[in-house]
Coordinates of C-alpha atoms in Angstrom, one line a residue:
Chain D
M111 CA 0.0 0.0 0.0
S112 CA 1.4 3.3 -0.9
A113 CA 0.8 6.8 0.1
V114 CA -0.6 7.7 -3.2
E115 CA -3.2 4.9 -3.0
S116 CA -4.1 6.3 0.4
R117 CA -4.5 9.7 -0.9
T118 CA -7.1 8.5 -3.4
V119 CA -8.8 6.5 -0.7
Q120 CA -9.2 9.8 1.1
A121 CA -10.5 11.4 -2.1
G122 CA -13.0 8.5 -2.3
L123 CA -14.2 9.3 1.2
G124 CA -15.1 12.7 0.0
I125 CA -12.4 14.5 2.1
R126 CA -11.3 17.8 0.9
P127 CA -8.2 19.4 2.4
Q128 CA -8.6 22.8 3.9
A129 CA -6.0 25.4 4.7
G130 CA -6.2 24.5 8.3
P131 CA -8.7 23.9 11.1
A132 CA -10.7 26.8 12.4
R133 CA -9.5 27.4 16.0
T134 CA -12.4 26.5 18.2
S135 CA -12.1 29.6 20.2
G136 CA -10.2 32.8 20.2
R137 CA -9.7 33.0 24.0
G138 CA -6.1 32.9 25.0
G139 CA -5.9 32.7 28.8
P140 CA -2.7 31.6 30.6
A141 CA -4.0 28.0 30.8
R142 CA -4.3 28.0 27.0
R143 CA -0.7 29.4 26.7
V144 CA 0.7 26.7 28.9
G145 CA -1.3 24.2 26.8
D146 CA 0.3 25.6 23.7
V147 CA 3.8 25.0 25.0
V148 CA 2.9 21.5 26.0
W149 CA 1.4 20.7 22.7
G150 CA 4.4 22.3 20.9
L151 CA 6.7 20.0 22.8
V152 CA 4.5 17.0 21.9
A153 CA 4.6 18.1 18.3
V154 CA 8.4 18.2 18.3
A155 CA 8.5 14.8 19.9
V156 CA 6.2 13.4 17.3
F157 CA 8.4 14.8 14.6
A158 CA 11.5 13.4 16.2
M159 CA 10.0 9.9 16.5
S160 CA 8.6 9.7 12.9
A161 CA 11.8 11.2 11.3
F162 CA 14.3 9.4 13.5
P163 CA 14.8 6.2 11.4
V164 CA 15.3 8.2 8.2
Y165 CA 17.8 10.4 9.9
W166 CA 19.5 7.5 11.6
M167 CA 19.8 5.6 8.2
I168 CA 21.4 8.6 6.5
N169 CA 23.6 9.4 9.5
T170 CA 25.0 5.8 9.7
S171 CA 25.6 5.6 6.0
F172 CA 28.2 8.3 6.3
L173 CA 30.0 6.9 9.3
P174 CA 33.1 4.6 9.3
N175 CA 32.8 1.2 10.9
S176 CA 34.9 2.3 13.9
A177 CA 32.2 4.9 14.8
I178 CA 29.3 2.5 14.1
R179 CA 30.8 -0.1 16.4
G180 CA 32.1 2.3 19.0
E181 CA 30.6 2.6 22.5
D182 CA 30.0 6.3 22.0
I183 CA 27.0 7.1 19.9
A184 CA 27.9 9.2 16.8
F185 CA 24.9 11.4 16.2
F186 CA 26.5 13.3 13.3
P187 CA 29.1 12.4 10.7
T188 CA 31.4 15.2 11.9
P189 CA 34.3 16.1 9.6
D190 CA 36.7 13.8 11.4
L191 CA 34.3 10.9 11.0
F192 CA 32.6 11.6 7.7
T193 CA 33.3 9.0 5.0
M194 CA 31.9 8.1 1.6
R195 CA 33.5 4.6 1.9
N196 CA 30.1 2.9 2.5
Y197 CA 28.7 4.2 -0.7
V198 CA 31.8 3.5 -2.7
S199 CA 32.0 -0.1 -1.4
V200 CA 28.3 -0.7 -1.9
I201 CA 28.4 0.6 -5.5
T202 CA 31.7 -1.0 -6.6
D203 CA 31.7 -4.3 -4.5
E204 CA 32.3 -7.2 -6.8
S205 CA 31.6 -10.0 -4.3
R206 CA 27.8 -9.6 -4.4
A207 CA 25.3 -8.7 -7.0
A208 CA 26.4 -5.4 -8.7
F209 CA 24.6 -2.2 -8.0
T210 CA 24.6 -0.6 -11.5
P211 CA 22.7 -3.4 -13.3
A212 CA 20.2 -3.6 -10.4
M213 CA 19.6 0.1 -10.6
W214 CA 19.0 -0.1 -14.4
N215 CA 16.7 -3.1 -13.9
S216 CA 14.7 -1.1 -11.4
I217 CA 14.6 2.0 -13.7
W218 CA 13.5 -0.1 -16.6
V219 CA 10.9 -2.0 -14.7
T220 CA 9.5 1.1 -13.1
T221 CA 9.5 3.2 -16.3
L222 CA 7.7 0.5 -18.3
T223 CA 5.2 -0.3 -15.6
V224 CA 4.3 3.4 -15.2
F225 CA 4.1 4.0 -19.0
L226 CA 2.0 0.9 -19.7
A227 CA -0.2 1.4 -16.7
M228 CA -1.0 4.9 -17.7
I229 CA -1.9 4.0 -21.3
L230 CA -3.9 1.0 -20.5
G231 CA -5.6 2.6 -17.5
F232 CA -6.5 5.6 -19.5
L233 CA -8.0 3.7 -22.4
A234 CA -10.0 1.5 -20.0
S235 CA -11.2 4.4 -17.9
L236 CA -12.4 6.0 -21.1
A237 CA -14.4 2.9 -22.0
L238 CA -16.0 2.8 -18.5
T239 CA -17.0 6.4 -18.4
R240 CA -17.8 7.7 -21.9
F241 CA -19.6 4.6 -23.2
K242 CA -22.6 2.7 -22.0
F243 CA -22.4 -1.0 -22.8
K244 CA -23.5 -4.3 -21.5
G245 CA -21.0 -5.6 -18.9
R246 CA -19.8 -2.2 -17.9
R247 CA -21.1 -2.5 -14.3
T248 CA -19.7 -6.0 -14.0
F249 CA -16.3 -4.8 -15.2
I250 CA -16.2 -2.0 -12.6
L251 CA -17.2 -4.4 -9.9
L252 CA -14.5 -6.8 -11.0
I253 CA -11.9 -4.1 -10.9
L254 CA -12.9 -3.3 -7.3
V255 CA -12.7 -7.0 -6.2
V256 CA -9.5 -7.7 -8.0
Q257 CA -7.9 -4.8 -6.2
M258 CA -8.4 -6.7 -3.0
L259 CA -6.9 -10.0 -4.1
P260 CA -3.8 -10.7 -2.0
G261 CA -0.8 -11.1 -4.2
E262 CA 0.8 -13.0 -1.3
A263 CA -1.6 -15.9 -2.0
M264 CA -0.9 -16.0 -5.7
F265 CA 2.8 -15.8 -6.1
I266 CA 3.3 -19.5 -6.3
S267 CA 1.0 -20.0 -9.3
L268 CA 2.4 -16.7 -10.8
F269 CA 5.9 -18.1 -10.4
R270 CA 4.9 -21.3 -12.2
I271 CA 3.2 -19.5 -15.0
I272 CA 6.1 -17.1 -15.6
D273 CA 8.5 -20.1 -15.4
S274 CA 6.6 -22.2 -17.9
W275 CA 6.7 -19.3 -20.3
H276 CA 10.4 -18.8 -19.8
M277 CA 10.0 -15.3 -18.6
L278 CA 11.8 -15.7 -15.3
N279 CA 14.6 -13.1 -14.9
T280 CA 13.2 -11.0 -17.7
V281 CA 12.2 -7.4 -17.3
I282 CA 9.1 -7.8 -19.4
G283 CA 7.8 -10.7 -17.2
L284 CA 8.1 -8.6 -14.0
V285 CA 6.6 -5.6 -15.8
L286 CA 3.5 -7.6 -16.9
V287 CA 3.0 -8.9 -13.4
Y288 CA 3.3 -5.4 -11.9
L289 CA 1.0 -4.1 -14.5
A290 CA -1.7 -6.6 -13.5
G291 CA -1.1 -5.4 -9.9
V292 CA -1.5 -1.7 -10.5
L293 CA -4.0 -1.6 -13.3
P294 CA -7.2 -2.0 -11.2
F295 CA -6.2 0.9 -9.0
T296 CA -5.2 3.0 -12.0
I297 CA -8.4 2.4 -13.8
W298 CA -10.5 3.0 -10.7
T299 CA -8.8 6.3 -10.0
L300 CA -8.8 7.6 -13.6
R301 CA -12.4 6.6 -13.9
G302 CA -13.1 9.0 -11.1
F303 CA -11.2 11.8 -12.9
V304 CA -13.0 11.3 -16.2
N305 CA -16.3 11.2 -14.4
G306 CA -15.4 14.5 -12.8
V307 CA -15.2 16.3 -16.1
P308 CA -18.8 17.0 -17.1
A309 CA -19.7 15.6 -20.5
E310 CA -21.4 19.0 -21.2
L311 CA -17.9 20.5 -21.7
E312 CA -17.3 18.1 -24.5
E313 CA -20.7 18.6 -26.0
A314 CA -20.1 22.4 -26.0
A315 CA -16.9 21.8 -27.9
M316 CA -18.7 19.6 -30.4
I317 CA -21.3 22.2 -31.0
D318 CA -18.5 24.6 -31.8
G319 CA -17.4 22.2 -34.5
C320 CA -15.1 19.7 -32.8
T321 CA -15.3 16.0 -33.6
K322 CA -16.1 13.7 -30.7
A323 CA -12.4 12.7 -30.5
G324 CA -11.2 16.3 -31.0
A325 CA -13.5 17.5 -28.2
F326 CA -12.0 14.8 -25.9
W327 CA -8.4 15.6 -26.7
R328 CA -8.8 19.3 -26.5
V329 CA -11.2 19.6 -23.5
T330 CA -11.2 16.6 -21.3
F331 CA -7.7 15.3 -21.7
P332 CA -5.9 18.4 -20.3
L333 CA -8.2 18.2 -17.3
L334 CA -7.1 14.7 -16.6
A335 CA -3.4 15.6 -16.2
P336 CA -3.5 15.5 -12.4
G337 CA -5.2 12.1 -12.5
L338 CA -2.6 10.8 -14.8
V339 CA 0.2 12.2 -12.6
A340 CA -1.4 10.7 -9.5
T341 CA -1.8 7.2 -11.0
G342 CA 1.7 7.4 -12.5
V343 CA 3.2 8.2 -9.1
F344 CA 1.3 5.3 -7.6
A345 CA 2.6 2.9 -10.2
L346 CA 6.1 4.3 -9.8
I347 CA 6.2 3.8 -6.0
Q348 CA 4.7 0.3 -6.3
A349 CA 7.1 -0.9 -9.0
W350 CA 10.2 0.7 -7.3
N351 CA 9.4 -0.7 -3.8
E352 CA 7.9 -4.1 -4.7
F353 CA 9.7 -7.0 -3.1
I354 CA 8.0 -10.4 -3.1
L355 CA 7.3 -10.8 -6.8
A356 CA 10.7 -9.5 -7.7
L357 CA 12.2 -11.9 -5.2
I358 CA 10.8 -15.0 -6.9
I359 CA 10.9 -13.7 -10.5
M360 CA 14.2 -12.0 -10.6
S361 CA 16.5 -14.4 -8.8
R362 CA 19.6 -14.2 -10.9
P363 CA 22.2 -11.6 -9.8
E364 CA 22.2 -9.8 -13.1
S365 CA 18.5 -9.4 -13.2
M366 CA 17.8 -8.3 -9.6
T367 CA 16.0 -5.1 -8.9
L368 CA 17.2 -2.8 -6.2
P369 CA 15.1 -4.2 -3.3
I370 CA 16.4 -7.7 -4.1
W371 CA 19.9 -6.3 -4.4
L372 CA 19.6 -4.7 -1.0
R373 CA 18.6 -8.1 0.4
T374 CA 21.9 -9.7 -0.7
F375 CA 23.6 -7.6 2.1
Q376 CA 21.6 -9.6 4.6
Q377 CA 22.7 -13.0 3.3
A378 CA 26.4 -12.4 3.9
N379 CA 27.1 -14.5 6.9
E380 CA 30.0 -12.4 8.3
A381 CA 29.1 -9.7 10.9
T382 CA 26.5 -7.4 9.5
N383 CA 28.1 -4.4 7.8
W384 CA 25.6 -1.8 9.0
G385 CA 27.4 1.1 7.3
A386 CA 27.1 -0.6 3.9
M387 CA 23.5 -1.7 4.6
M388 CA 22.5 1.9 5.5
A389 CA 24.2 3.2 2.4
G390 CA 22.3 0.6 0.3
S391 CA 19.0 1.4 2.1
T392 CA 19.5 5.1 1.5
L393 CA 20.2 4.5 -2.2
V394 CA 17.0 2.5 -2.5
A395 CA 14.9 4.9 -0.4
L396 CA 16.1 8.3 -1.4
P397 CA 14.7 8.5 -4.9
V398 CA 11.2 7.6 -3.7
V399 CA 11.3 9.8 -0.6
I400 CA 12.5 12.9 -2.5
F401 CA 10.1 12.3 -5.3
F402 CA 7.3 11.8 -2.9
L403 CA 8.0 14.9 -0.8
F404 CA 8.2 16.8 -4.1
V405 CA 4.9 15.6 -5.6
Q406 CA 2.8 15.2 -2.4
G407 CA 1.6 18.8 -2.4
R408 CA 0.8 19.0 -6.0
M409 CA -0.9 15.7 -6.1
T410 CA -3.3 16.2 -3.2
G411 CA -5.3 18.8 -5.1
G412 CA -5.5 16.7 -8.2
L413 CA -6.5 13.5 -6.4
V414 CA -9.2 15.2 -4.5
S415 CA -10.6 16.9 -7.6
G416 CA -10.9 13.4 -9.0
A417 CA -13.3 12.6 -6.3
V418 CA -15.7 15.4 -7.2
K419 CA -18.7 13.6 -8.5
G420 CA -19.8 15.0 -11.9
Chain N
M21 CA -19.2 -1.6 -36.8
T22 CA -20.7 -5.0 -37.7
T23 CA -22.4 -5.1 -34.3
S24 CA -24.0 -1.7 -34.9
F25 CA -25.5 -3.0 -38.1
L26 CA -26.8 -6.1 -36.4
D27 CA -28.2 -4.0 -33.6
A28 CA -29.7 -1.5 -35.9
P29 CA -33.4 -0.8 -35.3
A30 CA -36.0 -2.5 -37.5
P31 CA -36.3 -0.8 -40.9
A32 CA -39.8 0.3 -40.0
S33 CA -38.5 2.9 -37.6
P34 CA -37.4 6.2 -39.1
P35 CA -33.7 6.5 -40.0
P36 CA -31.8 8.5 -37.4
T37 CA -31.1 12.1 -38.4
R38 CA -27.5 13.3 -38.6
R39 CA -27.8 15.3 -35.3
S40 CA -29.9 12.8 -33.4
S41 CA -30.6 13.5 -29.8
R42 CA -29.4 10.0 -29.0
P43 CA -25.8 10.1 -28.0
P44 CA -23.6 8.4 -30.6
R45 CA -21.8 6.2 -28.0
R46 CA -24.8 4.0 -27.7
R47 CA -24.4 2.8 -31.2
K48 CA -20.8 1.5 -30.9
P49 CA -20.6 -1.4 -28.5
V50 CA -17.4 -2.5 -30.1
L51 CA -15.3 0.5 -29.3
P52 CA -15.4 0.3 -25.5
W53 CA -14.4 -3.4 -25.6
L54 CA -11.5 -2.4 -28.0
L55 CA -10.4 0.1 -25.4
L56 CA -10.7 -2.5 -22.6
S57 CA -9.0 -5.3 -24.6
A58 CA -5.4 -4.7 -23.5
T59 CA -6.5 -4.5 -19.9
L60 CA -8.6 -7.6 -20.2
V61 CA -5.7 -9.5 -21.6
V62 CA -3.3 -8.4 -18.9
L63 CA -5.7 -9.0 -16.0
G64 CA -6.9 -12.2 -17.5
V65 CA -3.4 -13.7 -18.0
F66 CA -1.7 -12.3 -14.9
T67 CA -4.5 -12.3 -12.4
G68 CA -7.4 -14.5 -13.6
Y69 CA -5.2 -17.4 -14.9
P70 CA -3.0 -17.5 -11.8
I71 CA -6.1 -17.7 -9.6
V72 CA -7.4 -20.6 -11.7
R73 CA -4.0 -22.3 -11.5
L74 CA -3.9 -21.7 -7.7
V75 CA -7.3 -23.4 -7.2
V76 CA -6.3 -26.3 -9.5
M77 CA -3.0 -26.7 -7.7
S78 CA -4.7 -26.8 -4.3
F79 CA -6.5 -30.0 -5.3
Q80 CA -3.3 -31.7 -6.6
E81 CA -0.3 -33.4 -5.1
Y82 CA 2.2 -30.9 -6.3
E83 CA 5.8 -31.1 -5.0
R84 CA 9.2 -30.5 -6.5
A85 CA 9.0 -33.7 -8.6
Q86 CA 5.9 -32.3 -10.3
L87 CA 7.7 -29.1 -11.1
M88 CA 10.3 -31.2 -12.9
G89 CA 7.6 -32.8 -15.1
T90 CA 6.1 -35.7 -13.1
P91 CA 2.3 -35.5 -13.8
A92 CA 0.4 -34.1 -10.8
E93 CA -2.2 -36.4 -9.2
W94 CA -5.6 -35.2 -8.1
V95 CA -5.9 -35.6 -4.4
G96 CA -9.3 -34.0 -3.8
F97 CA -9.5 -32.1 -0.6
D98 CA -6.4 -33.8 0.9
N99 CA -4.4 -30.6 0.9
Y100 CA -7.2 -28.8 2.7
V101 CA -7.6 -31.5 5.2
S102 CA -4.0 -31.6 6.1
I103 CA -3.9 -27.8 6.5
L104 CA -7.1 -27.6 8.5
T105 CA -6.0 -30.3 10.9
D106 CA -2.5 -28.8 11.3
L107 CA -2.9 -27.1 14.7
D108 CA 0.8 -26.3 15.2
G109 CA 1.3 -25.1 11.6
F110 CA -1.6 -23.4 9.8
W111 CA -3.9 -22.5 12.7
T112 CA -1.1 -21.1 14.9
V113 CA 0.1 -19.0 12.0
L114 CA -3.4 -17.8 11.2
L115 CA -4.1 -17.0 14.9
R116 CA -0.7 -15.2 15.1
S117 CA -1.4 -13.2 11.9
F118 CA -4.8 -12.1 13.3
V119 CA -3.3 -11.1 16.7
V120 CA -0.6 -9.1 15.1
M121 CA -3.2 -7.5 12.8
V122 CA -5.5 -6.6 15.6
I123 CA -2.7 -5.0 17.7
C124 CA -1.4 -3.1 14.7
V125 CA -4.8 -1.8 13.7
V126 CA -5.8 -0.7 17.2
L127 CA -2.4 1.1 17.7
T128 CA -2.5 2.6 14.3
M129 CA -6.0 3.9 14.7
V130 CA -5.5 5.3 18.2
I131 CA -2.2 7.0 17.5
G132 CA -3.4 8.2 14.1
T133 CA -6.5 9.8 15.7
L134 CA -4.5 11.4 18.5
L135 CA -2.0 12.9 16.0
A136 CA -4.9 14.2 13.9
L137 CA -6.3 15.9 17.0
L138 CA -2.9 17.2 17.8
M139 CA -2.6 18.7 14.4
M140 CA -5.9 20.4 14.8
R141 CA -4.7 22.0 18.0
L142 CA -1.3 23.2 16.6
G143 CA -0.4 26.4 14.8
K144 CA 0.7 26.4 11.2
G145 CA 4.4 26.1 11.8
L146 CA 4.3 23.2 14.1
R147 CA 1.7 21.5 12.0
V148 CA 4.0 21.6 9.0
L149 CA 6.8 20.2 11.2
V150 CA 4.6 17.2 12.2
S151 CA 3.4 16.7 8.7
V152 CA 7.0 16.6 7.3
G153 CA 7.9 14.0 9.9
L154 CA 4.9 11.9 9.1
L155 CA 5.6 12.2 5.3
L156 CA 9.1 10.9 5.8
A157 CA 7.8 7.8 7.6
W158 CA 5.1 7.4 5.0
A159 CA 7.5 7.6 2.0
M160 CA 10.1 5.1 3.3
P161 CA 10.0 1.9 1.3
P162 CA 9.0 -1.0 3.7
L163 CA 12.2 -2.9 3.1
S164 CA 14.5 0.0 3.8
A165 CA 12.4 0.9 6.9
T166 CA 12.7 -2.7 8.2
I167 CA 16.4 -2.8 7.8
V168 CA 16.8 0.6 9.5
W169 CA 14.7 -0.6 12.5
G170 CA 16.7 -3.7 12.5
W171 CA 19.9 -1.6 12.9
I172 CA 18.3 0.5 15.6
F173 CA 17.6 -2.7 17.6
D174 CA 20.8 -4.4 16.6
T175 CA 22.2 -6.9 19.1
E176 CA 25.8 -5.6 19.3
Y177 CA 25.9 -2.0 18.2
G178 CA 22.3 -0.9 18.0
I179 CA 21.4 2.5 19.6
V180 CA 18.6 1.0 21.7
N181 CA 21.0 -1.4 23.5
N182 CA 23.6 1.4 23.8
L183 CA 21.1 3.8 25.4
L184 CA 19.6 1.1 27.6
T185 CA 23.1 0.3 28.9
R186 CA 23.7 4.0 29.7
I187 CA 20.4 4.5 31.3
T188 CA 20.0 1.3 33.4
G189 CA 23.7 0.7 34.1
D190 CA 23.2 -3.0 33.2
R191 CA 25.0 -4.4 30.2
W192 CA 22.5 -4.6 27.3
F193 CA 25.1 -5.2 24.6
G194 CA 24.5 -8.7 23.1
H195 CA 20.8 -8.6 24.0
S196 CA 19.0 -10.0 21.0
W197 CA 15.6 -8.4 20.4
L198 CA 14.7 -10.6 17.5
L199 CA 15.5 -14.0 18.9
D200 CA 12.6 -13.9 21.4
P201 CA 9.4 -14.1 19.3
L202 CA 7.6 -11.8 21.7
T203 CA 10.1 -8.9 21.3
F204 CA 10.4 -9.8 17.6
F205 CA 6.7 -9.0 17.2
M206 CA 7.0 -6.0 19.4
I207 CA 9.6 -4.6 16.9
L208 CA 7.5 -5.8 13.9
V209 CA 4.5 -3.9 15.4
I210 CA 6.6 -0.8 15.8
I211 CA 7.8 -0.9 12.2
V212 CA 4.3 -1.5 10.8
V213 CA 2.6 1.1 13.0
W214 CA 5.3 3.7 12.3
G215 CA 4.7 3.3 8.6
A216 CA 0.9 3.1 8.8
V217 CA 0.1 5.9 11.2
P218 CA 0.8 8.8 8.8
F219 CA -2.0 7.7 6.5
V220 CA -4.5 7.4 9.3
A221 CA -3.4 10.7 10.9
F222 CA -3.7 12.6 7.6
T223 CA -7.0 11.1 6.7
M224 CA -8.5 11.7 10.2
Y225 CA -7.2 15.2 10.2
A226 CA -8.7 15.9 6.8
G227 CA -12.0 14.4 8.0
L228 CA -12.0 16.4 11.3
T229 CA -11.4 19.7 9.5
Q230 CA -14.6 19.1 7.6
I231 CA -16.7 19.4 10.7
P232 CA -18.3 22.8 10.6
G233 CA -16.9 25.1 13.3
E234 CA -20.4 26.1 14.5
V235 CA -21.2 22.6 15.6
I236 CA -18.2 22.4 17.9
E237 CA -18.9 25.9 19.2
A238 CA -22.5 25.0 19.9
A239 CA -21.4 22.0 21.9
Q240 CA -18.9 24.2 23.7
L241 CA -21.6 26.7 24.6
D242 CA -23.7 23.9 25.9
G243 CA -20.9 23.1 28.3
A244 CA -19.5 20.0 26.7
S245 CA -16.0 19.2 27.8
A246 CA -13.2 18.5 25.3
L247 CA -13.7 14.7 25.8
Q248 CA -17.4 15.0 25.4
R249 CA -17.1 17.1 22.2
F250 CA -14.7 14.5 20.8
R251 CA -16.9 11.5 21.7
L252 CA -20.4 13.0 21.0
V253 CA -19.7 15.4 18.1
Q254 CA -16.4 14.7 16.3
I255 CA -16.5 10.9 16.3
P256 CA -20.0 10.6 14.9
Y257 CA -19.1 13.1 12.1
V258 CA -16.2 11.0 10.9
S259 CA -17.6 7.5 11.8
G260 CA -17.7 6.6 8.1
I261 CA -14.1 7.5 7.6
I262 CA -13.1 5.5 10.7
T263 CA -14.9 2.4 9.5
V264 CA -13.2 2.5 6.1
L265 CA -9.8 3.2 7.7
I266 CA -10.3 0.2 10.1
V267 CA -11.3 -2.1 7.2
L268 CA -8.4 -1.0 5.0
S269 CA -5.9 -1.3 7.9
M270 CA -7.1 -4.8 8.6
I271 CA -6.6 -5.8 5.0
W272 CA -3.2 -4.3 4.8
D273 CA -1.9 -5.6 8.1
L274 CA -3.1 -9.1 7.4
R275 CA -1.1 -9.1 4.1
L276 CA 2.2 -8.1 5.8
F277 CA 5.1 -9.7 4.0
T278 CA 8.1 -7.6 3.4
Q279 CA 8.5 -6.5 7.0
V280 CA 8.2 -9.9 8.5
F281 CA 10.4 -11.5 5.8
A282 CA 13.2 -9.0 6.1
L283 CA 13.1 -9.0 9.9
Q284 CA 13.4 -12.8 9.9
T285 CA 16.4 -12.5 7.7
I286 CA 18.1 -10.0 10.1
G287 CA 17.6 -12.5 12.9
G288 CA 14.8 -14.4 14.3
D289 CA 13.2 -17.8 14.5
R290 CA 11.3 -18.2 11.3
E291 CA 9.2 -21.1 12.6
A292 CA 7.9 -19.1 15.5
T293 CA 7.4 -15.8 13.7
N294 CA 5.8 -16.7 10.4
T295 CA 2.6 -14.8 9.4
I296 CA 0.3 -16.1 6.7
G297 CA 2.0 -14.5 3.7
V298 CA 5.5 -15.6 4.7
Y299 CA 4.1 -19.0 5.7
I300 CA 2.8 -19.5 2.2
F301 CA 6.2 -18.5 0.8
Q302 CA 8.0 -20.9 3.1
T303 CA 5.7 -23.8 2.4
G304 CA 5.7 -23.3 -1.3
M305 CA 8.9 -21.7 -2.5
A306 CA 11.3 -22.8 0.2
Q307 CA 10.0 -26.3 1.1
G308 CA 8.4 -27.1 -2.3
H309 CA 5.0 -28.2 -1.1
Y310 CA 3.2 -26.3 -3.8
G311 CA -0.1 -28.0 -3.5
V312 CA -0.4 -27.4 0.2
A313 CA 0.8 -23.8 -0.3
G314 CA -1.8 -23.4 -3.0
A315 CA -4.6 -24.5 -0.7
I316 CA -3.5 -22.1 2.0
G317 CA -3.5 -19.4 -0.7
V318 CA -7.1 -20.2 -1.6
I319 CA -8.1 -20.0 2.1
F320 CA -6.3 -16.7 2.4
V321 CA -8.1 -15.3 -0.7
F322 CA -11.4 -16.2 0.9
I323 CA -10.5 -14.5 4.1
M324 CA -9.4 -11.4 2.3
M325 CA -12.6 -11.4 0.2
G326 CA -14.7 -11.7 3.3
L327 CA -12.8 -8.8 4.9
S328 CA -13.0 -6.5 1.9
S329 CA -16.6 -7.3 1.0
Y330 CA -17.8 -4.6 3.3
Y331 CA -15.5 -2.1 1.7
V332 CA -16.5 -3.1 -1.8
R333 CA -20.2 -3.0 -1.0
R334 CA -19.8 0.5 0.6
T335 CA -17.9 1.8 -2.4
V336 CA -20.6 0.4 -4.8
Q337 CA -23.3 2.1 -2.8
E338 CA -21.5 5.4 -2.7
E339 CA -20.6 5.4 -6.3
E340 CA -24.2 4.5 -7.2
L341 CA -23.0 1.7 -9.5

């Protein structure tokens, strides 16, 4: 489950974000001011607790082993401690699966999944909103139910199917499996967005001389951009983070994706090299975290507008 | 286009004019299916077919030998019988999964709601601070998160053991948190709740801000205490949101895989800490009992469908499908 999916769930619940809550009262007695300080401290504590693991991961990744294993806790990679060795060793280490191919596998799998999910999802949502046909309702219901199927139950038969088609350790095999995983959500969300654009807008354009297709491309499509971005981000995070299916489908060192590559650090039986593991974790997490912080604000508005019922 | 000819009205009816009031979409039942075709193929091949194969496999004796080409024998309900009579295996795992799920859901909901109330109470600056912290936790990939928590609780050099040694004066170095199933699950719950709280907090916050200010003020004027306002005014307003959040959290927390699996790899007794997803993986992929794993998978699908049926029905109602 990703954050983006959650966002859309919120949209589905009819929640609209507001600038902030209205303060329940304007009175500001001394008791209130003491309360403000207490709540402020609680807020700082909450921030510290939720951000700590991320901070600790990045901090450790820049520390030498001596500091990691020392009795003193190194809270900052001070200049005398700071080292890039963990990153260098993680990226160049020859003894385990190499980083660069894993990165490229992840990039390819993610890009293709996002690209295909957006195209197929868009076409399907079009069919489900702008056309009336027998089986439409059934299909929508099916999409809802399929979304709830636990992939954890199915990976054995998936593995056997992929194996019998000789698609193990291929990017396209993993992409197709991911595609089946993200499509229901993508279609469901985009359907909401297309529904949100009133058909009258298109009809107006058609009266002005547009063809049906032309009206759609010029009027409705631009309004769907936020929806496409939202579903794209969802597919991106899913494909980048996915672990179980990648674990069984991409088992060869040269075809591993980043999460599976990260796992190889755990298998080494010598004392765990936490510096290297934190550097690896950071490399896997950072693109998603940065990307997510960056899109989050923009996406919220888009996703919520998708929930507006036309 | 062929279909539209076949479906064309009887010749007796007047031919439709160019600008008929009837929307043109009604006359092209082929086009929507054309648009859906790629999706249908992908979902059919990579979701529908695996489900069928899963069900078939669950009625067969399917071991490593069958994977190599020995024909699989039909065994009827044998796999199901062996699972459902396996008290130490399947039932223990199922019970464990449910207990972990319930603890996670309760903690996530309570902490998430409290944080939402906290954000209501805070000024803008501090609210942004809390939001950024929650966003960081939310955005962390589950695998990275699990490894980091594993490091925090590491036996030899983890910061928790280090701090405990300083605080208590006892020597905590060498204390393994993951070896004891009880503390293993404690850490698992921390990881899961830490990652799941942001969503609940943000959703509850968004829901609570929808309550009109006048309603709260009216309650205040009537002399309702903060607790009474929360229980009698705010909760009823967001009860729909709460229900959906609980259902979704239940589904997600029952499906835990990555966190359990990665934590077991860091250290921990697999036998004593399996949850249902990992158990299927162990039975099938690791031990090669594909038929039995398939049957557990089928049971798991039924459980999930049962849990999500409420959510699906509710969505159908709301969307007026």
